[in-house]
Short mmCIF file of C-alpha atoms in Angstrom, two decimals:
data_model
loop_
_atom_site.label_atom_id
_atom_site.label_comp_id
_atom_site.label_asym_id
_atom_site.label_seq_id
_atom_site.Cartn_x
_atom_site.Cartn_y
_atom_site.Cartn_z
CA MET A 1 114.30 120.83 104.26
CA PRO A 2 111.91 117.50 104.22
CA LEU A 3 108.24 118.02 103.87
CA LYS A 4 106.48 119.23 106.83
CA THR A 5 103.98 116.52 108.13
CA ILE A 6 100.47 118.38 109.40
CA GLY A 7 98.52 115.79 110.34
CA THR A 8 97.43 112.61 109.40
CA ILE A 9 94.28 111.22 108.72
CA ALA A 10 92.87 107.55 109.37
CA ILE A 11 91.27 105.02 106.28
CA PRO A 12 89.36 101.95 107.76
CA GLU A 13 91.58 98.86 108.09
CA ALA A 14 94.34 101.20 106.56
CA ALA A 15 96.80 99.07 109.26
CA GLY A 16 99.38 96.60 107.34
CA SER A 17 96.92 96.93 103.84
CA GLU A 18 98.03 97.66 100.61
CA PHE A 19 96.75 100.48 98.24
CA ASP A 20 97.49 101.85 94.88
CA HIS A 21 97.48 104.53 92.60
CA ALA A 22 95.45 108.19 94.26
CA ALA A 23 94.37 111.26 93.02
CA PHE A 24 92.94 114.36 94.17
CA ASP A 25 89.85 115.89 92.18
CA ALA A 26 89.80 119.74 91.95
CA LYS A 27 86.08 120.12 91.52
CA SER A 28 84.51 118.26 93.81
CA ARG A 29 88.07 118.09 96.26
CA ARG A 30 87.93 114.64 97.25
CA VAL A 31 90.92 112.42 97.13
CA PHE A 32 90.00 109.17 95.02
CA ILE A 33 92.36 106.70 96.54
CA ALA A 34 93.09 102.64 95.55
CA HIS A 35 92.33 99.99 98.30
CA THR A 36 93.48 96.99 96.30
CA ALA A 37 94.09 94.34 98.78
CA ARG A 38 90.30 95.08 99.92
CA ASN A 39 89.10 95.58 96.53
CA CYS A 40 87.11 99.35 96.42
CA ILE A 41 88.17 102.93 96.33
CA GLU A 42 88.72 105.03 99.42
CA VAL A 43 87.13 108.97 99.52
CA ILE A 44 88.99 111.47 101.36
CA ASP A 45 87.13 115.00 101.86
CA HIS A 46 90.12 116.92 101.80
CA ASP A 47 89.00 120.51 103.18
CA ALA A 48 87.30 118.47 105.71
CA GLY A 49 90.35 116.98 106.68
CA ARG A 50 88.39 113.39 107.22
CA HIS A 51 87.52 110.14 105.02
CA ILE A 52 83.79 110.34 103.98
CA ALA A 53 83.35 106.45 101.87
CA THR A 54 84.38 103.38 101.50
CA LEU A 55 83.45 102.26 97.51
CA PRO A 56 83.69 98.45 97.23
CA GLY A 57 82.90 96.35 94.59
CA PHE A 58 86.59 97.88 92.57
CA PRO A 59 89.13 93.94 92.32
CA GLY A 60 92.64 94.71 92.75
CA VAL A 61 92.07 98.30 92.19
CA ALA A 62 95.16 99.15 90.50
CA GLY A 63 95.30 103.26 90.61
CA ALA A 64 92.68 106.06 90.44
CA VAL A 65 92.65 109.79 88.19
CA ALA A 66 90.55 112.43 87.86
CA ASP A 67 89.37 114.85 85.40
CA ASP A 68 87.35 117.71 85.59
CA GLY A 69 84.61 115.55 88.28
CA GLN A 70 85.35 112.23 87.02
CA ILE A 71 87.12 108.94 88.27
CA LEU A 72 88.56 106.28 86.18
CA ALA A 73 89.81 103.18 88.77
CA THR A 74 91.54 100.47 87.11
CA ASN A 75 90.18 96.87 88.41
CA ARG A 76 93.50 94.60 87.95
CA GLY A 77 91.56 91.57 89.88
CA GLY A 78 88.08 91.77 86.90
CA ALA A 79 89.73 92.96 83.73
CA SER A 80 87.61 96.54 83.90
CA VAL A 81 87.85 99.97 83.71
CA ALA A 82 85.27 102.01 86.34
CA LEU A 83 83.98 105.71 85.51
CA LEU A 84 82.97 107.39 88.49
CA ASP A 85 81.23 110.23 89.41
CA ALA A 86 83.43 112.31 92.06
CA VAL A 87 80.47 113.64 93.93
CA THR A 88 77.44 111.29 93.53
CA LEU A 89 80.31 108.78 93.74
CA GLU A 90 78.37 107.10 91.40
CA THR A 91 79.02 104.09 88.59
CA ARG A 92 78.93 106.08 85.50
CA ALA A 93 79.76 103.08 83.24
CA THR A 94 82.07 100.10 83.27
CA PHE A 95 84.41 98.93 80.64
CA LYS A 96 86.07 95.51 79.91
CA SER A 97 89.20 96.07 79.14
CA GLY A 98 92.72 93.30 79.07
CA ALA A 99 94.23 91.64 81.91
CA ARG A 100 95.09 93.85 84.63
CA PRO A 101 94.81 97.21 83.87
CA ASN A 102 97.11 99.42 85.82
CA GLY A 103 98.35 102.91 84.23
CA ALA A 104 95.71 104.94 83.62
CA VAL A 105 94.49 108.28 82.69
CA ILE A 106 90.72 110.47 81.72
CA VAL A 107 90.83 113.42 80.13
CA ALA A 108 87.46 114.83 80.72
CA ARG A 109 87.12 117.47 78.32
CA SER A 110 87.91 114.89 75.64
CA SER A 111 85.81 112.71 77.03
CA LEU A 112 88.35 109.24 76.94
CA GLY A 113 89.89 107.36 78.98
CA ILE A 114 92.97 105.61 78.42
CA ALA A 115 94.54 102.15 81.11
CA ALA A 116 97.47 100.40 80.23
CA CYS A 117 96.89 96.28 81.10
CA ILE A 118 99.85 94.01 82.14
CA GLY A 119 98.32 91.90 80.69
CA ASP A 120 99.00 87.31 81.57
CA ASP A 121 100.56 83.76 80.58
CA LYS A 122 97.23 84.16 78.02
CA GLU A 123 96.86 88.24 76.93
CA ALA A 124 100.12 90.27 75.38
CA PRO A 125 99.74 93.35 76.76
CA THR A 126 98.02 95.97 75.77
CA LEU A 127 97.34 99.38 75.82
CA HIS A 128 93.40 100.90 76.02
CA VAL A 129 91.89 104.42 74.72
CA TYR A 130 88.43 104.51 75.57
CA GLY A 131 85.48 106.90 74.86
CA LEU A 132 83.92 107.42 77.58
CA SER A 133 80.40 108.74 75.83
CA ASP A 134 79.83 106.56 72.75
CA HIS A 135 82.38 103.80 73.99
CA LYS A 136 84.15 103.21 71.55
CA GLN A 137 87.28 101.43 72.18
CA VAL A 138 90.85 101.38 70.53
CA SER A 139 93.87 99.10 71.24
CA ILE A 140 97.17 97.98 70.39
CA GLU A 141 99.55 95.88 71.60
CA LEU A 142 102.13 96.71 73.69
CA PRO A 143 106.47 95.93 74.06
CA GLY A 144 106.95 95.19 77.38
CA ARG A 145 104.80 95.29 80.68
CA PRO A 146 103.32 98.86 81.60
CA ARG A 147 103.56 101.40 84.22
CA TRP A 148 102.18 104.29 84.70
CA CYS A 149 101.62 107.16 81.96
CA VAL A 150 100.03 110.71 81.12
CA THR A 151 99.17 113.08 78.93
CA ASP A 152 100.89 116.30 77.09
CA ALA A 153 99.35 119.03 78.14
CA ALA A 154 96.50 119.10 74.77
CA ALA A 155 96.06 115.75 75.41
CA GLU A 156 96.95 115.12 71.75
CA ARG A 157 100.09 112.61 72.72
CA LEU A 158 100.02 109.70 75.52
CA PHE A 159 103.32 108.99 76.96
CA LEU A 160 104.10 105.13 78.62
CA CYS A 161 106.73 104.00 81.67
CA ILE A 162 107.08 100.36 80.03
CA ARG A 163 109.60 98.31 82.28
CA GLU A 164 111.76 96.43 79.87
CA PRO A 165 113.40 96.85 77.57
CA SER A 166 113.18 100.16 79.55
CA MET A 167 111.42 103.34 77.72
CA VAL A 168 108.59 105.34 77.58
CA LEU A 169 106.11 105.01 74.99
CA VAL A 170 104.18 107.33 73.27
CA ALA A 171 101.18 107.32 71.02
CA PRO A 172 99.12 109.58 69.38
CA LEU A 173 95.16 110.24 71.00
CA PRO A 174 92.71 109.17 70.44
CA ASP A 175 93.98 106.65 67.05
CA LEU A 176 97.36 105.19 68.92
CA GLY A 177 98.46 105.32 65.21
CA ALA A 178 102.29 105.77 64.67
CA VAL A 179 104.32 104.41 67.74
CA THR A 180 107.55 105.85 69.22
CA HIS A 181 109.59 104.23 71.93
CA TRP A 182 111.76 106.57 73.53
CA LYS A 183 114.67 104.58 75.50
CA ILE A 184 115.77 105.19 78.74
CA PRO A 185 119.27 105.20 80.23
CA SER A 186 118.26 102.95 83.45
CA SER A 187 116.28 99.56 84.03
CA GLY A 188 113.00 99.61 84.86
CA ALA A 189 110.89 102.75 84.14
CA HIS A 190 107.76 102.87 86.59
CA GLY A 191 106.56 106.45 88.14
CA LEU A 192 105.78 108.51 85.94
CA ASP A 193 105.16 112.67 85.86
CA ILE A 194 104.79 115.87 83.04
CA ASP A 195 105.92 119.62 83.45
CA HIS A 196 103.66 121.78 80.78
CA SER A 197 105.82 124.93 80.80
CA ARG A 198 109.06 123.10 81.05
CA GLN A 199 108.58 120.17 78.55
CA ARG A 200 109.85 118.03 80.16
CA LEU A 201 108.98 113.72 81.73
CA TYR A 202 110.45 112.51 85.01
CA VAL A 203 110.33 109.40 84.62
CA ALA A 204 110.93 107.01 88.30
CA CYS A 205 112.86 104.28 87.63
CA ASP A 206 113.74 100.66 89.49
CA ASP A 207 117.18 100.94 89.65
CA SER A 208 116.91 103.92 92.17
CA THR A 209 117.05 106.88 89.14
CA LEU A 210 114.82 109.80 88.77
CA VAL A 211 115.62 110.14 84.98
CA GLU A 212 113.98 114.23 83.27
CA ILE A 213 113.26 113.33 79.36
CA SER A 214 112.12 116.31 76.88
CA SER A 215 108.24 115.70 76.23
CA THR A 216 109.32 117.11 72.74
CA SER A 217 112.42 114.91 71.85
CA GLY A 218 113.31 112.29 74.37
CA GLU A 219 116.44 113.60 75.02
CA VAL A 220 117.78 112.94 78.74
CA THR A 221 118.47 115.91 80.04
CA ASN A 222 119.19 115.27 83.45
CA VAL A 223 119.72 111.71 85.64
CA TRP A 224 119.54 112.32 89.52
CA PRO A 225 119.78 109.23 92.09
CA ILE A 226 117.09 108.27 94.16
CA GLY A 227 116.32 106.22 97.29
CA GLY A 228 115.56 102.80 96.31
CA PRO A 229 113.02 101.65 94.10
CA PRO A 230 109.91 104.36 92.75
CA ASP A 231 106.53 104.17 92.89
CA VAL A 232 104.41 107.11 92.21
CA THR A 233 106.40 109.95 90.79
CA PHE A 234 104.18 113.85 90.77
CA PHE A 235 105.66 116.91 89.69
CA ASN A 236 104.32 119.97 91.58
CA PRO A 237 103.77 122.96 88.90
CA ALA A 238 103.27 125.38 92.59
CA THR A 239 106.49 124.65 93.78
CA GLY A 240 108.43 122.90 90.64
CA LEU A 241 109.42 120.21 92.80
CA VAL A 242 109.36 116.10 92.12
CA HIS A 243 108.06 114.39 95.05
CA VAL A 244 109.49 110.30 94.31
CA ALA A 245 107.19 107.97 96.74
CA ILE A 246 109.84 104.91 97.59
CA GLY A 247 107.78 101.88 99.75
CA GLU A 248 110.93 100.22 101.69
CA PRO A 249 112.09 101.65 103.64
CA GLY A 250 109.65 104.34 103.52
CA LEU A 251 110.62 107.81 101.99
CA VAL A 252 109.55 110.14 99.40
CA ASP A 253 112.71 112.11 98.05
CA SER A 254 111.90 115.82 96.35
CA ILE A 255 114.25 117.02 93.59
CA ASP A 256 113.95 119.91 92.27
CA PRO A 257 115.27 119.68 88.85
CA ARG A 258 116.40 123.62 87.99
CA ASN A 259 118.78 122.66 90.07
CA GLY A 260 119.21 119.34 91.63
CA HIS A 261 118.31 119.99 94.56
CA SER A 262 116.89 117.07 96.92
CA THR A 263 115.74 116.87 100.48
CA ARG A 264 114.38 113.38 102.22
CA THR A 265 111.14 112.50 103.74
CA VAL A 266 110.59 109.73 105.89
CA THR A 267 106.92 108.14 106.02
CA GLY A 268 106.96 104.88 106.52
CA ALA A 269 107.55 100.78 105.70
CA GLY A 270 104.95 100.32 102.40
CA ALA A 271 104.06 103.91 101.10
CA HIS A 272 105.03 104.36 98.17
CA THR A 273 102.25 105.69 96.97
CA THR A 274 100.76 109.34 97.20
CA ALA A 275 98.41 112.30 95.87
CA LEU A 276 99.53 115.66 95.18
CA VAL A 277 96.92 118.01 96.12
CA VAL A 278 98.52 121.25 94.40
CA PRO A 279 99.21 123.96 95.47
CA ASN A 280 101.16 122.66 98.57
CA GLN A 281 100.10 119.25 99.82
CA LEU A 282 100.60 115.88 99.68
CA TYR A 283 98.90 112.99 100.49
CA VAL A 284 101.31 109.67 101.34
CA VAL A 285 99.46 107.02 102.15
CA SER A 286 101.24 104.48 104.42
CA PRO A 287 99.54 101.78 105.97
CA ALA A 288 101.98 101.80 108.48
CA HIS A 289 100.25 104.91 109.97
CA GLY A 290 96.45 103.47 109.61
CA GLY A 291 95.63 105.70 106.75
CA VAL A 292 97.10 108.94 104.96
CA LEU A 293 100.32 111.11 105.95
CA VAL A 294 99.54 115.60 104.82
CA LEU A 295 102.98 117.08 103.95
CA SER A 296 103.45 120.86 103.39
CA ASP A 297 104.77 121.49 100.38
CA SER A 298 105.52 125.08 100.03
#
């Protein structure tokens, strides 16, 4: 059965707009959504089911990630990364990045922020690790355009999708020392998430496939077809399902990697970004609906 729509949440100026990666912060019970076209971050009160704030000043914001009351946002139009307080909604710090920062991770317990930068005509793609408390920074050049990234459970290794050559780049944290490259048999590695308990990475690729690989060895363990070129990908540890958002024609494909069973939920054209609220809800940001579709994942 497809995921069940249980409600919608309106976002100001959302109709026909453009959004990117969003995240749920369990401490504040809020969802933070990168509103790329409006250079702002939208804030949803999950428990109340309503939009509560528009935070301006995030040029070309490409994504928001959350951990323990802290939000990290990548400002693709400003070559910077911003650290926010999820409760007060204040910006605590801003860090200079490479050109066009994109994928990001925040690890509150280690006071680490991570941003992968696409680069431009003057700068190569780069990966940056920030000390959120001491403001120290380490960076390396990347072999291609970065997409999304995650860490292992101990936050000792970073996994980063590279579009071309299609791979998962693996780097130790926090020093980014000995980097390894795990080739992906599908083109255009893009969306990414991890199942810590089974030690599996899920890589959604531009050639309309979802690839499962071991997070310890890089061995490919499964490949499944999906309904189009993907974007945001989430693994729900409560249900065991992998949800892949596909902006055109507007779908969420949900795959159970334990048996390969899949279902498809129609969303809306341009709805390529989501936020997972564990244990049982998936927010789909849909410009066609003027905000967020709230889906039940149970």
